[in-house]
CSV table of C-alpha atoms in Angstrom, one decimal:
chain,number,residue,atom,x,y,z
A,1,TYR,CA,-8.6,31.9,21.3
A,2,ARG,CA,-9.8,29.9,24.3
A,3,VAL,CA,-11.9,26.9,23.5
A,4,SER,CA,-13.8,24.5,25.6
A,5,GLY,CA,-12.5,21.1,24.7
A,6,PRO,CA,-9.8,19.5,22.6
A,7,VAL,CA,-8.0,21.6,19.9
A,8,ASN,CA,-8.0,20.2,16.3
A,9,LEU,CA,-4.4,21.0,15.5
A,10,GLY,CA,-4.8,19.5,12.0
A,11,ARG,CA,-6.7,22.7,11.0
A,12,LEU,CA,-3.5,24.7,11.6
A,13,ILE,CA,-2.1,23.1,8.4
A,14,GLN,CA,-4.2,25.5,6.5
A,15,LEU,CA,-2.4,28.5,7.9
A,16,SER,CA,0.8,27.7,5.9
A,17,ALA,CA,-1.2,28.1,2.7
A,18,LEU,CA,-2.2,31.7,3.8
A,19,ALA,CA,1.4,32.8,4.4
A,20,ASP,CA,2.7,35.1,1.5
A,21,GLU,CA,6.3,34.4,2.2
A,22,THR,CA,7.9,32.4,-0.7
A,23,ARG,CA,11.2,32.2,1.2
A,24,LEU,CA,9.5,30.1,3.9
A,25,ALA,CA,8.0,27.7,1.4
A,26,PHE,CA,9.5,24.6,-0.3
A,27,ALA,CA,10.4,25.1,-3.9
A,28,PRO,CA,7.7,23.6,-6.2
A,29,PHE,CA,8.2,19.9,-6.7
A,30,LYS,CA,7.1,18.1,-9.9
A,31,PRO,CA,7.0,14.3,-9.9
A,32,SER,CA,8.6,12.6,-12.9
A,33,TRP,CA,7.0,10.0,-15.1
A,34,PRO,CA,8.3,6.4,-14.0
A,35,LYS,CA,11.4,5.7,-16.1
A,36,THR,CA,10.4,2.0,-16.6
A,37,LEU,CA,6.9,2.9,-18.0
A,38,VAL,CA,6.8,4.0,-21.7
A,39,LYS,CA,4.1,6.5,-22.3
A,40,SER,CA,3.5,5.7,-25.9
A,41,THR,CA,3.1,1.9,-25.4
A,42,SER,CA,0.2,0.0,-23.9
A,43,ILE,CA,0.6,-0.6,-20.2
A,44,PHE,CA,-0.9,-4.0,-20.6
A,45,ASN,CA,1.7,-5.0,-23.2
A,46,GLN,CA,4.5,-3.7,-20.9
A,47,LEU,CA,3.2,-5.7,-17.9
A,48,LYS,CA,3.4,-8.9,-19.9
A,49,THR,CA,7.2,-8.8,-19.8
A,50,ASN,CA,7.9,-7.1,-16.4
A,51,ASP,CA,6.4,-5.6,-13.3
A,52,ILE,CA,6.6,-1.8,-12.8
A,53,LEU,CA,7.5,-0.4,-9.4
A,54,ILE,CA,6.6,3.3,-8.8
A,55,HIS,CA,8.0,5.4,-5.9
A,56,ARG,CA,5.7,8.2,-5.1
A,57,PRO,CA,5.8,11.2,-4.8
A,58,PHE,CA,9.1,11.2,-6.7
A,59,GLU,CA,7.3,9.4,-9.5
A,60,SER,CA,3.9,10.5,-10.6
A,61,PHE,CA,0.5,9.2,-9.5
A,62,ASP,CA,-0.6,9.9,-13.1
A,63,ALA,CA,0.8,6.6,-14.1
A,64,VAL,CA,-1.9,4.9,-12.0
A,65,ILE,CA,-4.6,7.0,-13.6
A,66,ALA,CA,-3.1,6.1,-17.0
A,67,PHE,CA,-3.4,2.4,-16.1
A,68,LEU,CA,-7.1,2.8,-15.1
A,69,HIS,CA,-7.8,4.9,-18.2
A,70,GLU,CA,-6.4,2.2,-20.5
A,71,ALA,CA,-8.5,-0.4,-18.7
A,72,VAL,CA,-11.7,1.7,-19.0
A,73,TYR,CA,-11.3,2.4,-22.8
A,74,ASP,CA,-10.0,-1.1,-23.8
A,75,PRO,CA,-12.9,-3.1,-25.3
A,76,ASP,CA,-11.3,-6.3,-24.2
A,77,VAL,CA,-11.4,-5.4,-20.5
A,78,LEU,CA,-14.4,-7.1,-18.9
A,79,ALA,CA,-14.2,-6.1,-15.2
A,80,ILE,CA,-12.5,-3.7,-12.8
A,81,HIS,CA,-12.4,-4.3,-9.1
A,82,GLN,CA,-11.0,-1.6,-6.7
A,83,THR,CA,-10.8,-0.8,-3.0
A,84,ILE,CA,-11.4,2.8,-1.9
A,85,TYR,CA,-10.1,4.0,1.4
A,86,ARG,CA,-9.0,7.6,1.1
A,87,THR,CA,-10.1,9.4,-2.1
A,88,GLY,CA,-9.6,13.1,-1.8
A,89,SER,CA,-11.2,15.8,-4.0
A,90,ASP,CA,-9.7,14.7,-7.4
A,91,THR,CA,-12.5,13.2,-9.4
A,92,ARG,CA,-10.5,11.7,-12.3
A,93,MET,CA,-10.6,8.2,-10.9
A,94,LEU,CA,-14.3,8.4,-10.0
A,95,ASN,CA,-15.1,9.7,-13.5
A,96,LEU,CA,-13.2,6.8,-15.1
A,97,LEU,CA,-15.0,4.2,-13.0
A,98,GLN,CA,-18.3,5.8,-14.0
A,99,GLU,CA,-17.3,5.7,-17.7
A,100,ALA,CA,-16.4,2.0,-17.2
A,101,VAL,CA,-19.9,1.3,-16.0
A,102,ARG,CA,-21.4,3.2,-19.0
A,103,ARG,CA,-19.3,1.1,-21.3
A,104,GLY,CA,-20.8,-2.1,-19.9
A,105,LYS,CA,-17.9,-3.3,-17.8
A,106,GLU,CA,-18.4,-5.0,-14.4
A,107,VAL,CA,-17.3,-2.4,-11.8
A,108,LEU,CA,-16.9,-3.6,-8.2
A,109,VAL,CA,-15.8,-1.1,-5.6
A,110,VAL,CA,-15.1,-2.0,-1.9
A,111,VAL,CA,-15.6,1.3,0.0
A,112,GLU,CA,-14.3,1.7,3.5
A,113,ILE,CA,-16.5,4.1,5.4
A,114,LYS,CA,-14.2,4.4,8.5
A,115,ALA,CA,-11.5,6.4,6.7
A,116,ARG,CA,-10.8,9.3,9.1
A,117,PHE,CA,-11.7,12.7,7.6
A,118,ASP,CA,-12.8,11.1,4.3
A,119,GLU,CA,-16.1,9.4,5.3
A,120,GLU,CA,-18.3,11.9,3.5
A,121,THR,CA,-16.3,11.9,0.3
A,122,ASN,CA,-16.2,8.1,0.3
A,123,ILE,CA,-20.0,7.8,0.7
A,124,ASN,CA,-20.5,10.3,-2.1
A,125,TRP,CA,-18.3,8.3,-4.4
A,126,ALA,CA,-20.1,5.1,-3.5
A,127,GLU,CA,-23.6,6.6,-4.1
A,128,SER,CA,-22.6,8.2,-7.4
A,129,LEU,CA,-21.2,4.8,-8.7
A,130,GLU,CA,-24.1,2.7,-7.3
A,131,ALA,CA,-26.6,5.1,-9.0
A,132,ILE,CA,-25.4,4.1,-12.4
A,133,GLY,CA,-25.0,0.4,-11.8
A,134,ALA,CA,-21.6,-0.3,-10.2
A,135,GLN,CA,-21.5,-3.0,-7.5
A,136,ILE,CA,-20.7,-1.3,-4.1
A,137,VAL,CA,-19.6,-3.2,-1.0
A,138,TYR,CA,-19.1,-1.3,2.3
A,139,GLY,CA,-16.1,-3.1,3.8
A,140,MET,CA,-16.5,-5.8,6.5
A,141,LEU,CA,-18.0,-5.7,9.9
A,142,GLY,CA,-15.4,-5.6,12.6
A,143,LEU,CA,-12.5,-5.0,10.2
A,144,LYS,CA,-11.1,-2.0,8.4
A,145,THR,CA,-10.6,-2.6,4.7
A,146,HIS,CA,-7.2,-0.8,4.4
A,147,ALA,CA,-5.7,-2.7,1.4
A,148,LYS,CA,-5.1,-0.7,-1.7
A,149,MET,CA,-5.9,-2.9,-4.7
A,150,LEU,CA,-7.0,-2.4,-8.3
A,151,LEU,CA,-7.6,-5.5,-10.3
A,152,VAL,CA,-8.4,-5.6,-14.0
A,153,MET,CA,-9.8,-8.7,-15.9
A,154,ARG,CA,-9.1,-8.7,-19.6
A,155,LYS,CA,-10.1,-11.1,-22.3
A,156,GLU,CA,-7.1,-12.3,-24.3
A,157,GLY,CA,-7.1,-15.2,-26.8
A,158,GLY,CA,-10.2,-16.9,-25.3
A,159,ARG,CA,-9.0,-16.7,-21.7
A,160,ILE,CA,-9.1,-14.1,-18.9
A,161,LYS,CA,-5.8,-12.3,-18.1
A,162,ARG,CA,-5.5,-10.3,-14.9
A,163,TYR,CA,-3.6,-7.1,-14.3
A,164,ALA,CA,-3.3,-5.3,-11.0
A,165,HIS,CA,-2.1,-2.3,-9.1
A,166,VAL,CA,-1.2,-2.7,-5.4
A,167,SER,CA,0.1,0.1,-3.2
A,168,THR,CA,1.0,1.3,0.3
A,169,GLY,CA,-0.7,4.6,-0.6
A,170,ASN,CA,-4.3,5.6,-1.1
A,171,TYR,CA,-6.1,6.3,-4.4
A,172,ASN,CA,-5.8,10.0,-3.6
A,173,ALA,CA,-4.0,12.4,-6.1
A,174,ASN,CA,-3.5,15.0,-3.4
A,175,THR,CA,-1.8,12.8,-0.8
A,176,ALA,CA,0.2,11.2,-3.6
A,177,LYS,CA,2.1,14.5,-3.8
A,178,LEU,CA,2.8,14.6,-0.1
A,179,TYR,CA,3.3,11.0,1.1
A,180,THR,CA,6.1,8.6,0.2
A,181,ASP,CA,4.6,5.4,-1.0
A,182,ILE,CA,5.5,2.4,-3.1
A,183,CYS,CA,3.2,0.8,-5.6
A,184,MET,CA,3.5,-1.8,-8.3
A,185,LEU,CA,1.8,-2.6,-11.6
A,186,THR,CA,1.8,-6.3,-12.4
A,187,SER,CA,0.4,-9.2,-14.3
A,188,ASN,CA,2.0,-11.9,-12.2
A,189,ILE,CA,-0.3,-14.9,-12.4
A,190,THR,CA,-0.1,-15.9,-8.8
A,191,LEU,CA,-0.3,-12.5,-7.3
A,192,THR,CA,-3.2,-11.4,-9.4
A,193,ARG,CA,-5.1,-14.6,-8.7
A,194,GLU,CA,-4.6,-14.1,-5.0
A,195,LEU,CA,-5.9,-10.5,-5.3
A,196,GLY,CA,-9.0,-12.0,-6.8
A,197,TYR,CA,-9.3,-14.2,-3.8
A,198,VAL,CA,-9.1,-11.2,-1.5
A,199,PHE,CA,-11.9,-9.4,-3.4
A,200,ARG,CA,-14.0,-12.5,-3.3
A,201,HIS,CA,-13.5,-12.6,0.5
A,202,LEU,CA,-14.4,-9.0,0.9
A,203,THR,CA,-17.6,-9.4,-1.1
A,204,SER,CA,-18.8,-12.8,0.0
A,205,GLN,CA,-16.8,-13.5,3.2
A,206,LEU,CA,-15.7,-16.8,1.8
A,207,ALA,CA,-12.6,-18.1,3.6
A,208,LEU,CA,-9.3,-17.1,2.0
A,209,PRO,CA,-7.3,-20.1,0.6
A,210,ARG,CA,-3.7,-20.6,1.4
A,211,MET,CA,-1.6,-17.7,-0.1
A,212,SER,CA,1.8,-18.0,-1.6
A,213,GLN,CA,2.6,-14.4,-2.4
A,214,LEU,CA,0.1,-12.2,-0.6
A,215,LEU,CA,0.2,-11.6,3.2
A,216,VAL,CA,-3.2,-10.5,4.4
A,217,ALA,CA,-3.9,-9.1,7.8
A,218,PRO,CA,-5.3,-10.2,10.2
A,219,PHE,CA,-5.0,-13.7,8.7
A,220,ASN,CA,-1.4,-14.5,7.9
A,221,LEU,CA,0.7,-11.4,8.1
A,222,GLN,CA,1.7,-11.5,11.7
A,223,ARG,CA,2.3,-15.3,11.7
A,224,THR,CA,4.5,-15.1,8.7
A,225,MET,CA,6.5,-12.2,10.0
A,226,LEU,CA,7.1,-14.1,13.3
A,227,ARG,CA,8.3,-17.1,11.3
A,228,HIS,CA,10.8,-15.0,9.4
A,229,ILE,CA,12.1,-13.4,12.5
A,230,ASP,CA,12.5,-16.8,14.1
A,231,VAL,CA,14.5,-18.1,11.1
A,232,LEU,CA,16.9,-15.2,11.4
A,233,LYS,CA,17.2,-15.7,15.2
A,234,ARG,CA,18.1,-19.3,14.7
A,235,ALA,CA,20.7,-18.3,12.0
A,236,ALA,CA,22.2,-15.8,14.4
A,237,MET,CA,22.3,-18.5,17.2
A,238,ALA,CA,24.3,-20.6,14.7
A,239,GLY,CA,26.8,-17.8,14.3
A,240,GLN,CA,25.5,-16.6,10.9
A,241,PRO,CA,25.1,-12.9,10.1
A,242,ALA,CA,21.4,-11.9,10.2
A,243,ARG,CA,19.7,-8.6,9.6
A,244,ILE,CA,16.2,-7.1,9.6
A,245,VAL,CA,15.3,-3.7,8.2
A,246,ALA,CA,11.6,-2.7,8.7
A,247,LYS,CA,9.9,0.6,7.7
A,248,MET,CA,6.4,1.2,8.9
A,249,ASN,CA,3.9,3.7,10.2
A,250,SER,CA,4.0,2.5,13.8
A,251,LEU,CA,5.0,-0.5,15.9
A,252,THR,CA,2.6,-1.3,18.7
A,253,ASP,CA,2.1,-5.1,18.4
A,254,GLU,CA,3.4,-6.5,21.7
A,255,ILE,CA,3.9,-10.0,20.2
A,256,LEU,CA,6.0,-8.7,17.3
A,257,VAL,CA,8.0,-6.4,19.7
A,258,ARG,CA,8.9,-9.4,21.9
A,259,ALA,CA,10.0,-11.4,18.9
A,260,LEU,CA,12.3,-8.6,17.7
A,261,ILE,CA,13.9,-8.2,21.2
A,262,GLU,CA,14.5,-12.0,21.4
A,263,ALA,CA,16.1,-12.0,17.9
A,264,ALA,CA,18.3,-9.1,18.9
A,265,LYS,CA,19.4,-10.8,22.0
A,266,GLN,CA,20.6,-13.7,19.9
A,267,GLY,CA,22.6,-11.5,17.6
A,268,VAL,CA,20.3,-10.3,14.8
A,269,GLU,CA,21.0,-6.7,13.7
A,270,ILE,CA,17.7,-4.8,13.5
A,271,ASP,CA,17.1,-1.4,11.9
A,272,LEU,CA,13.6,0.1,12.3
A,273,ILE,CA,12.3,3.2,10.5
A,274,ILE,CA,9.1,4.1,12.4
A,275,ARG,CA,7.1,7.2,11.5
A,276,GLY,CA,4.9,7.3,14.5
A,277,ALA,CA,4.3,5.3,17.7
A,278,CYS,CA,6.9,2.7,18.7
A,279,ILE,CA,6.7,0.7,21.9
A,280,LEU,CA,9.9,-1.2,21.5
A,281,PRO,CA,12.5,-0.4,24.2
A,282,ILE,CA,15.8,-0.3,22.4
A,283,ASP,CA,17.6,-0.4,25.8
A,284,ALA,CA,16.1,-3.7,26.8
A,285,GLN,CA,18.4,-6.0,28.7
A,286,GLY,CA,20.6,-8.1,26.4
A,287,VAL,CA,19.9,-6.2,23.2
A,288,ASP,CA,23.3,-4.5,23.4
A,289,GLY,CA,22.7,-1.9,20.8
A,290,ARG,CA,21.6,-4.3,18.1
A,291,ILE,CA,18.2,-2.5,17.7
A,292,ARG,CA,18.2,1.0,16.2
A,293,VAL,CA,15.0,3.0,15.8
A,294,ARG,CA,14.8,6.1,13.6
A,295,SER,CA,12.0,8.4,12.6
A,296,ILE,CA,12.3,10.4,9.3
A,297,VAL,CA,10.9,13.9,9.5
A,298,GLY,CA,11.0,15.9,6.3
A,299,ARG,CA,9.1,17.5,3.5
A,300,PHE,CA,7.1,14.3,2.7
A,301,LEU,CA,5.2,12.1,5.1
A,302,GLU,CA,6.8,8.7,5.3
A,303,HIS,CA,4.0,6.3,4.4
A,304,SER,CA,5.6,3.3,2.7
A,305,ARG,CA,5.9,-0.1,4.4
A,306,VAL,CA,8.9,-2.2,3.6
A,307,PHE,CA,10.2,-5.3,5.4
A,308,TYR,CA,13.6,-6.8,4.6
A,309,PHE,CA,15.2,-10.0,6.0
A,310,GLU,CA,18.8,-11.1,5.2
A,311,THR,CA,21.0,-13.9,6.4
A,312,THR,CA,24.1,-15.7,5.2
A,313,ASN,CA,24.6,-19.5,5.7
A,314,LYS,CA,27.8,-21.3,6.6
A,315,GLU,CA,28.7,-21.7,2.9
A,316,GLY,CA,28.5,-17.9,2.4
A,317,ALA,CA,25.3,-17.9,0.4
A,318,GLN,CA,23.0,-15.0,1.1
A,319,SER,CA,19.2,-15.3,1.6
A,320,LYS,CA,17.2,-12.1,1.1
A,321,LYS,CA,13.5,-11.6,1.3
A,322,MET,CA,11.6,-8.3,0.9
A,323,TRP,CA,8.0,-7.5,1.4
A,324,LEU,CA,6.2,-4.3,0.3
């Protein structure tokens, strides 16, 4: 078919669902329940002793739904704050947030309108929640609210205890079956307090205080990453082994690219796993093969972001840092 204008190749994805050829399709894949999360025990109680890391789609998004479900029906939970970026057609999370409002809990939802292909769904979510009394904030002017955060405030022994879910993936049950993502359930005091600061910033635009665990773009993420790259570059210059492994959607930040090239020139070994665009020239003069860039193409869309920094000092002690 000849068309006048650009072709939306994304629509071709629907064709595969019409093909009646089982030999051409992947075998059905069923995510498992996270091994570190006990179904029969309160998630809040489990988070008091340890964080829970979930690797989707290999582990089920239903664990996140279970966390929100427990928060909604727990009479001691006072408030639920959540960001919404890409929701999809599954209404379980929307239904739970609506139930939370009906039960008298404070529900705050930060909705990002500029979520490609999901604008209409996001607006419908926002309007249905706002109609029954939830507090809705439509992102920030000039910035895209891309963070995935769910913060629960619970009354425990006369004080407020915070629990949270943070993720590289969207609150979307459909893409949770197709994208590789990492998420964490936690009650870490510092981390959950800083998540509260981010929600306060999104709703009131008050300045963020100095963070010790959260890196928030565009405020301190790039600066902190450059500092860590510089630490490894100096270690390599001193003759110490140094390595960076970074997995991300794309790498198009010129300042960061230059920093990685300079680090490689000084001896830092760098492995990059980039799903999409990458402007870093691996054959730059002086790099000498110390930067390797790979793209993983397979059944699932690689969506997780992981940054790993490692060096060894002169005494042989290793220093390792990882960000998710």
